[in-house]
Coordinates of C-alpha atoms and ligand atoms in Angstrom, one line a residue:
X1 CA -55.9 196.5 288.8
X2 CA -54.3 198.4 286.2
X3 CA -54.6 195.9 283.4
X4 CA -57.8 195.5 284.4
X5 CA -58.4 199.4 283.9
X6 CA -56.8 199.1 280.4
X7 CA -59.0 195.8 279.1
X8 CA -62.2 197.8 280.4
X9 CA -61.2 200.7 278.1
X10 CA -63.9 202.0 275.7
X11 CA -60.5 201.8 272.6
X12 CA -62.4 199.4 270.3
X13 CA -61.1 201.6 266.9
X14 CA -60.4 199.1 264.5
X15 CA -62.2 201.3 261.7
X16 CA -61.1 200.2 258.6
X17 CA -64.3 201.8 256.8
X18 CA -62.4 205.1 257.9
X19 CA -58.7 204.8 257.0
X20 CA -56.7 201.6 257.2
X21 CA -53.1 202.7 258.9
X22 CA -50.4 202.4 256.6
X23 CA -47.0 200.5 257.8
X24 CA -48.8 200.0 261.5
X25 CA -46.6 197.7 263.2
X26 CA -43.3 199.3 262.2
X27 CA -44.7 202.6 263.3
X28 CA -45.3 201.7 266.7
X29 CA -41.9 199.4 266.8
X30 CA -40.4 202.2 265.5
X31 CA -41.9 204.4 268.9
X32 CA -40.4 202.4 271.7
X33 CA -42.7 202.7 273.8
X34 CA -42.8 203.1 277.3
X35 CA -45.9 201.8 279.2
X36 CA -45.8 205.3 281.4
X37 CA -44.8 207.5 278.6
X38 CA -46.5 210.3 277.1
X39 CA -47.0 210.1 273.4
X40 CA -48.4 212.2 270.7
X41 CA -50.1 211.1 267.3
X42 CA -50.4 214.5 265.2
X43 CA -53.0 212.6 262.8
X44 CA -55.4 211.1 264.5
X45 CA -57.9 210.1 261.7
X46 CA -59.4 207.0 262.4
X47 CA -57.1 206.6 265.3
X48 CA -55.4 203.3 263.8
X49 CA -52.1 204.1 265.4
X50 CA -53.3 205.9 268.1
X51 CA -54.9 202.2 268.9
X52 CA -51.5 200.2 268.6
X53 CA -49.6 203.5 271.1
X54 CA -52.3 203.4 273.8
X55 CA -52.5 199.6 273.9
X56 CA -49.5 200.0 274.8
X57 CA -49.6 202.5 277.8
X58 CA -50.5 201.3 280.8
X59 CA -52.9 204.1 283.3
X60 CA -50.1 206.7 283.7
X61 CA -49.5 206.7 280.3
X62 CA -50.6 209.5 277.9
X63 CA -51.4 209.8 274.3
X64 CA -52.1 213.6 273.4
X65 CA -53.9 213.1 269.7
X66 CA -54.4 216.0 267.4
X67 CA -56.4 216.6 264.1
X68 CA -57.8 219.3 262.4
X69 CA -60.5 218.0 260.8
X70 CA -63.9 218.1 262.8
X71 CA -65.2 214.7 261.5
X72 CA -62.2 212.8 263.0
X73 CA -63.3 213.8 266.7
X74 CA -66.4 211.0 266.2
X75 CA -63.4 208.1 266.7
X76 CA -62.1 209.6 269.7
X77 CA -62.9 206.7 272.0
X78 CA -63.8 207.5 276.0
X79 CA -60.3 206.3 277.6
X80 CA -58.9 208.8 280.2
X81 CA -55.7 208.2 278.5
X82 CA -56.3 210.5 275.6
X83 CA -56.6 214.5 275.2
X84 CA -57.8 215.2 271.8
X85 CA -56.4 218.0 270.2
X86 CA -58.5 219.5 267.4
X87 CA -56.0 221.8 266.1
X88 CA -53.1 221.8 263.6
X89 CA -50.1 219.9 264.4
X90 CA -48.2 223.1 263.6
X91 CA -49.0 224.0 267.2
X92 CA -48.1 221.0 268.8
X93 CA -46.0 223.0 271.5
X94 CA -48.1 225.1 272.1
X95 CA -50.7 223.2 272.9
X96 CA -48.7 220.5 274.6
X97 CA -47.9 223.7 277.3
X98 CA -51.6 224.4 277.5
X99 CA -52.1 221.3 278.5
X100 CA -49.4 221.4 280.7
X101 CA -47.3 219.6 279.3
X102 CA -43.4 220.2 278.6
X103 CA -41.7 217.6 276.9
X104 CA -43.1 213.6 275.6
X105 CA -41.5 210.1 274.8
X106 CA -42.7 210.3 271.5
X107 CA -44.1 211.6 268.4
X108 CA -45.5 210.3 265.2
X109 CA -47.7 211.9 262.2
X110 CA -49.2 210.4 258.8
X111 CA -49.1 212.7 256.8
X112 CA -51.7 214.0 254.0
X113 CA -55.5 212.9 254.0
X114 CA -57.2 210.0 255.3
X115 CA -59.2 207.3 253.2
X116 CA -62.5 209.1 254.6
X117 CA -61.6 212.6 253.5
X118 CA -61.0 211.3 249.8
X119 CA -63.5 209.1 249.5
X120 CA -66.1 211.9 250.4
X121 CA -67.1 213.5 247.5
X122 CA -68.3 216.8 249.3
X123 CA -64.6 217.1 250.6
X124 CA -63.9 217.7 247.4
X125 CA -60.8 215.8 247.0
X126 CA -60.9 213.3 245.0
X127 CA -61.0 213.6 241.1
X128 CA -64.0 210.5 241.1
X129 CA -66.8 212.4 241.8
X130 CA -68.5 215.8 242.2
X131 CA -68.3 218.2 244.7
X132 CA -67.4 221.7 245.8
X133 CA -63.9 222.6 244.5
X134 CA -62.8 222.6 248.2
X135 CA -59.8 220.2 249.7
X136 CA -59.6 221.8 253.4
X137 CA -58.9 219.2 256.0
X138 CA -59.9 221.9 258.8
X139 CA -63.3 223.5 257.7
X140 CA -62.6 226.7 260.3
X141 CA -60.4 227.3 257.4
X142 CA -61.5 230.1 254.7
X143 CA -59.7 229.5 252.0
X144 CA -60.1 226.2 249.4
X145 CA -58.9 225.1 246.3
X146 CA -61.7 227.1 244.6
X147 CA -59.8 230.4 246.0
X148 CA -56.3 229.3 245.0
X149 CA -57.7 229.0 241.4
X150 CA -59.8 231.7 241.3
X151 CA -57.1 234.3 242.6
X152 CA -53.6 232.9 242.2
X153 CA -51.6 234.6 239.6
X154 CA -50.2 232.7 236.7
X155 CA -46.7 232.4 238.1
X156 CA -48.1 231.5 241.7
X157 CA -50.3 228.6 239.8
X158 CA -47.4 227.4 237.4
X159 CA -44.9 226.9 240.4
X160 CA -47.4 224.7 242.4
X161 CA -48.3 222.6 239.7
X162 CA -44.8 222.2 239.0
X163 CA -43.5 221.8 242.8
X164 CA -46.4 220.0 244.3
X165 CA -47.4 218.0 241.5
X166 CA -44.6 217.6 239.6
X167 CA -47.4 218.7 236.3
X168 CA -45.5 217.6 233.2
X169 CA -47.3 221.0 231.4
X170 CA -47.2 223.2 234.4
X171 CA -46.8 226.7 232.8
X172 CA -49.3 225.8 229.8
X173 CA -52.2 224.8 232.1
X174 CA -51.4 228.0 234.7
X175 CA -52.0 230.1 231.6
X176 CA -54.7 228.4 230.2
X177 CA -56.5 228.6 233.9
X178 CA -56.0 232.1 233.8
X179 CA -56.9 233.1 230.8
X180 CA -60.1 231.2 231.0
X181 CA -61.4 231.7 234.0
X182 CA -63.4 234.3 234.1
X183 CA -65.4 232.8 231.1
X184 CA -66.4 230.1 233.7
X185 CA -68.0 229.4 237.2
X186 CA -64.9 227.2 238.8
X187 CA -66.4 226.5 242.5
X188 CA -66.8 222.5 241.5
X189 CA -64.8 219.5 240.6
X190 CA -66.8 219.0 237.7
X191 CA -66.3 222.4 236.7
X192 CA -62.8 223.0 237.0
X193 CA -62.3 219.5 235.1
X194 CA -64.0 220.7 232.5
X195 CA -62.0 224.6 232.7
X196 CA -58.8 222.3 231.7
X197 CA -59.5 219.6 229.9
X198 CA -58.0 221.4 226.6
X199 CA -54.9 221.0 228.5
X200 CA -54.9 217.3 230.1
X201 CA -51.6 215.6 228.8
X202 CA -51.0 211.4 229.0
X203 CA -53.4 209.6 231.4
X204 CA -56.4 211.8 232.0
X205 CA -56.4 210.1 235.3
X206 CA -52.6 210.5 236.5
X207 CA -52.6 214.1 235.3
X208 CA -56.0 215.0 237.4
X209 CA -54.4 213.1 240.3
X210 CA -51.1 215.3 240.2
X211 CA -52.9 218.6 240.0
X212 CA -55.5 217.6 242.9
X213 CA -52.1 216.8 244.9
X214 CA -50.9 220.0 244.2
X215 CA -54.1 221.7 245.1
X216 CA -54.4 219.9 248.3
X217 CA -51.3 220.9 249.6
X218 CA -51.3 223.9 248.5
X219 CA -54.6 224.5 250.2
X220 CA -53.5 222.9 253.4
X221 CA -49.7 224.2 253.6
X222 CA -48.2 220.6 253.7
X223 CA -45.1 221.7 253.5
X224 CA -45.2 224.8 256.1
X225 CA -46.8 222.7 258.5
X226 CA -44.7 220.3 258.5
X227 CA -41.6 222.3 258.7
X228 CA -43.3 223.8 261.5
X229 CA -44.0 220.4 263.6
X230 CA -40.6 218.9 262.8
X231 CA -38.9 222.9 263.5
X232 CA -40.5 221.6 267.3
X233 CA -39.4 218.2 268.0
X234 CA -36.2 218.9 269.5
X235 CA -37.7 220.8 272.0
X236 CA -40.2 219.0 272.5
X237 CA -38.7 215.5 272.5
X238 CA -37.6 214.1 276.1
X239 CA -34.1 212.5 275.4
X240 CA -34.5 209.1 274.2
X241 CA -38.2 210.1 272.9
X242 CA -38.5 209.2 269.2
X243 CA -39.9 210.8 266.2
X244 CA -41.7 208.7 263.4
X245 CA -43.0 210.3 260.0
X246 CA -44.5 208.4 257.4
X247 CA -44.7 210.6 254.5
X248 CA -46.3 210.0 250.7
X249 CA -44.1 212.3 248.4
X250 CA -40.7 213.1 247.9
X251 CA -40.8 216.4 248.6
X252 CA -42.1 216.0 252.3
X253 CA -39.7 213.3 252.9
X254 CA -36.5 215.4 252.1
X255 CA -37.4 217.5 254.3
X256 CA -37.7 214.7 256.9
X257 CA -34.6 213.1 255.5
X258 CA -32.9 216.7 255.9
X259 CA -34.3 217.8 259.3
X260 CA -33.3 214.5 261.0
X261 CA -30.1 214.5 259.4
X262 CA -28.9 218.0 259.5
X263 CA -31.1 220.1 261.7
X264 CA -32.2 222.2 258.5
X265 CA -34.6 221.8 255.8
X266 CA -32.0 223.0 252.9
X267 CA -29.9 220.2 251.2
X268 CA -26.6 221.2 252.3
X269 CA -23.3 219.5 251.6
X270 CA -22.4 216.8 253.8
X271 CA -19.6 219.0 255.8
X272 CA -18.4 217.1 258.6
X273 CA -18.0 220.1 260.9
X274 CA -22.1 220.4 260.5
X275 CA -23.3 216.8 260.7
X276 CA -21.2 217.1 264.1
X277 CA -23.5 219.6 265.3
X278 CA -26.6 218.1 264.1
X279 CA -25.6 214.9 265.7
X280 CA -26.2 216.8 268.4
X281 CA -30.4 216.8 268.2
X282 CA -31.0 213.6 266.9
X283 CA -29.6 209.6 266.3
X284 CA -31.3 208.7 262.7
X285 CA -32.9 205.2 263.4
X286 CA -33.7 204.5 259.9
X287 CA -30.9 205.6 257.4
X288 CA -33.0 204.0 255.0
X289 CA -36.9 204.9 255.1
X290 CA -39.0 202.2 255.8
X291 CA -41.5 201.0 253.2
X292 CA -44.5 198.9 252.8
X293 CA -44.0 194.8 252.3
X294 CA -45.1 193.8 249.0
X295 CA -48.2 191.8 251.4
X296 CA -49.3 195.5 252.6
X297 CA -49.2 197.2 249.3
X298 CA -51.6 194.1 248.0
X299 CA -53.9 194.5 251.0
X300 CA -53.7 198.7 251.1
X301 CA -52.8 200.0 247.8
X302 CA -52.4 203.7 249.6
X303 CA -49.4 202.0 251.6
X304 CA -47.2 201.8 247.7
X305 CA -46.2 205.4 248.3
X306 CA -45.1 205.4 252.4
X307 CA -42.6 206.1 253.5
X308 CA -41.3 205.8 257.8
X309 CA -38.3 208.0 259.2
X310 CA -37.9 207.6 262.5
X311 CA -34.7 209.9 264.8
X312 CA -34.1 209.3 268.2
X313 CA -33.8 212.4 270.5
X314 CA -29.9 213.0 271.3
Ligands
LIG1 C1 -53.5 209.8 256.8 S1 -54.7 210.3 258.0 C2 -54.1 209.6 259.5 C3 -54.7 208.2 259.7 C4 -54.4 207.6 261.0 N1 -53.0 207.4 261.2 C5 -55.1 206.3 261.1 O1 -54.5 205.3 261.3 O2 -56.4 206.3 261.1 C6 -54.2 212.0 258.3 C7 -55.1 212.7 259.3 O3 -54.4 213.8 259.8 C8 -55.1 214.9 259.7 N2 -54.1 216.0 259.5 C9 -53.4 216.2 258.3 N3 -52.6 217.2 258.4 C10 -52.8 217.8 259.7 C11 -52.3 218.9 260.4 N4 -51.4 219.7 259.8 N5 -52.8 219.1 261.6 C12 -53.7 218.3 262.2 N6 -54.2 217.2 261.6 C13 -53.8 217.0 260.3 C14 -56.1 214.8 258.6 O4 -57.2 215.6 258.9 C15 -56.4 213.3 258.7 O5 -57.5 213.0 259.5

């Protein structure tokens, strides 16, 4: 009757036109899953590892899916099994509780955009095509790209480049943005492209890809959010439940790395008297991250830069 239940449900995601998942399998290894257990993906997208979770469950499991952006609700499938969250995964507690919910088996997120949100020029995204200068994944939000380079300061502008993009000319192109741009409209791709090309250094291409990077999570607070989510897990996590994060940048997985290591987000000594205490939220499960096979990165070229950390709840 129950497997039954399961083959009849509506889950038929297998939309690669949306976002292929990165590192799938290992992901939902990596999870442990319990048929029964309640799980949540914080980045639903085109559901591809939601899929592999709640083929998984049998019908008492749960999978509790967030995402912020409006557009990912159209691959929610009909399965009792889901609640969609369309929120930020910075509340996941809190809206875990509203949904009466205290503590799960397991947590994942993948982080950043998904293939749809880059490959949509009107997202504004991507440096291939046209569109407004915009880069929020949740459109309830006010303020875009265009605002952090209309109003940031120079020093503001110059740090991001350099922290978020790792912008081999950081300071030179936060002055010349704000010297030049109030001589210029920048509410468009096109137009901020054109506001710095004076100060594009080495591939045109690699340089525009670091400073969108920047932008994007800038605009979205990557790193707050995140440092918000994983700041939750240990509450949140049953004991056993596991944590998986694939990340696409060093700086978010330090602060994996960190977190599941030491509890904390600053890169502390290793003192023995604090890795005891740490020990005490979580087992690290991968004291390596796990990275794509050489066969993935051919088939998924987004998968060269992931990364998997996974911690078991102590
Ligand atoms: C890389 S895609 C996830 C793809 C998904 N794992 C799949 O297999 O289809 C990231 C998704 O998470 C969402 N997202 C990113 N940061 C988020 C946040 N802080 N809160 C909620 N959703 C977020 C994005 O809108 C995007 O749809």
């Amino acid at each position: 009757m129950m497997n039954e239940k399961i083959q009849n449900s509506k889950f038929k995601i297998q939309n690669s036109d949306y976002h292929i998942p990165v590192l799938f399998s290992e992901t939902i290894d990596a999870l442990n899953i319990h048929p029964d257990g309640i799980y949540v993906d914080c980045t639903f997208g085109g559901g591809g590892h939601s899929r592999g979770i709640i083929e998984k469950l049998n019908a008492k499991g749960r999978l509790i899916a967030f995402d912020q952006d409006e557009d990912a609700k159209k691959n929610i499938p009909e399965d009792k099994r889901i609640i969609f969250i369309p929120q930020n995964f910075r509340h996941l507690q809190r809206f875990l509780r509203l949904n009466k919910i205290q503590s799960v088996d397991g947590v994942m997120a993948d982080l950043g955009v998904s293939s749809r949100q880059f490959d949509e020029g009107e997202r504004g995204f991507s440096i291939r095509f046209d569109g407004p200068l915009d880069m929020r994944m949740d459109q309830r939000q006010e303020f875009s790209a265009a605002d952090v380079i209309s109003n940031y300061s120079e020093q503001q502008l110059h740090k991001l480049f350099e922290q978020y993009g790792e912008v081999s000319n950081s300071k030179t192109l936060a002055s010349h943005i704000v010297l030049y741009r109030k001589q210029m409209p920048v509410q468009t791709i096109l137009q901020f492209k054109s506001l710095i090309s004076p100060v594009v250094k080495g591939n045109p291409n690699k340089y525009l890809a670091q400073v969108f990077q920047a932008l994007r999570i800038e605009v979205n607070d990557e790193m707050g959010v995140l440092k918000e989510m994983l700041q939750q897990l240990p509450a949140v996590l049953k004991k056993g439940g596991r944590a998986a994060i694939i990340t696409f940048h060093s700086l978010e997985d330090r602060l994996v790395k960190n977190f599941f290591r030491k509890g904390s987000f600053e890169e502390l000594p290793d003192n023995p008297f604090m890795s005891e205490i740490n020990e005490a939220i979580f087992k690290i499960i991968t004291k390596k991250p796990i990275v794509a096979s050489g066969d993935e990165i051919k088939r998924n070229n987004r998968s060269r830069s992931a990364k998997l950390r996974v911690a078991e709840k102590l």
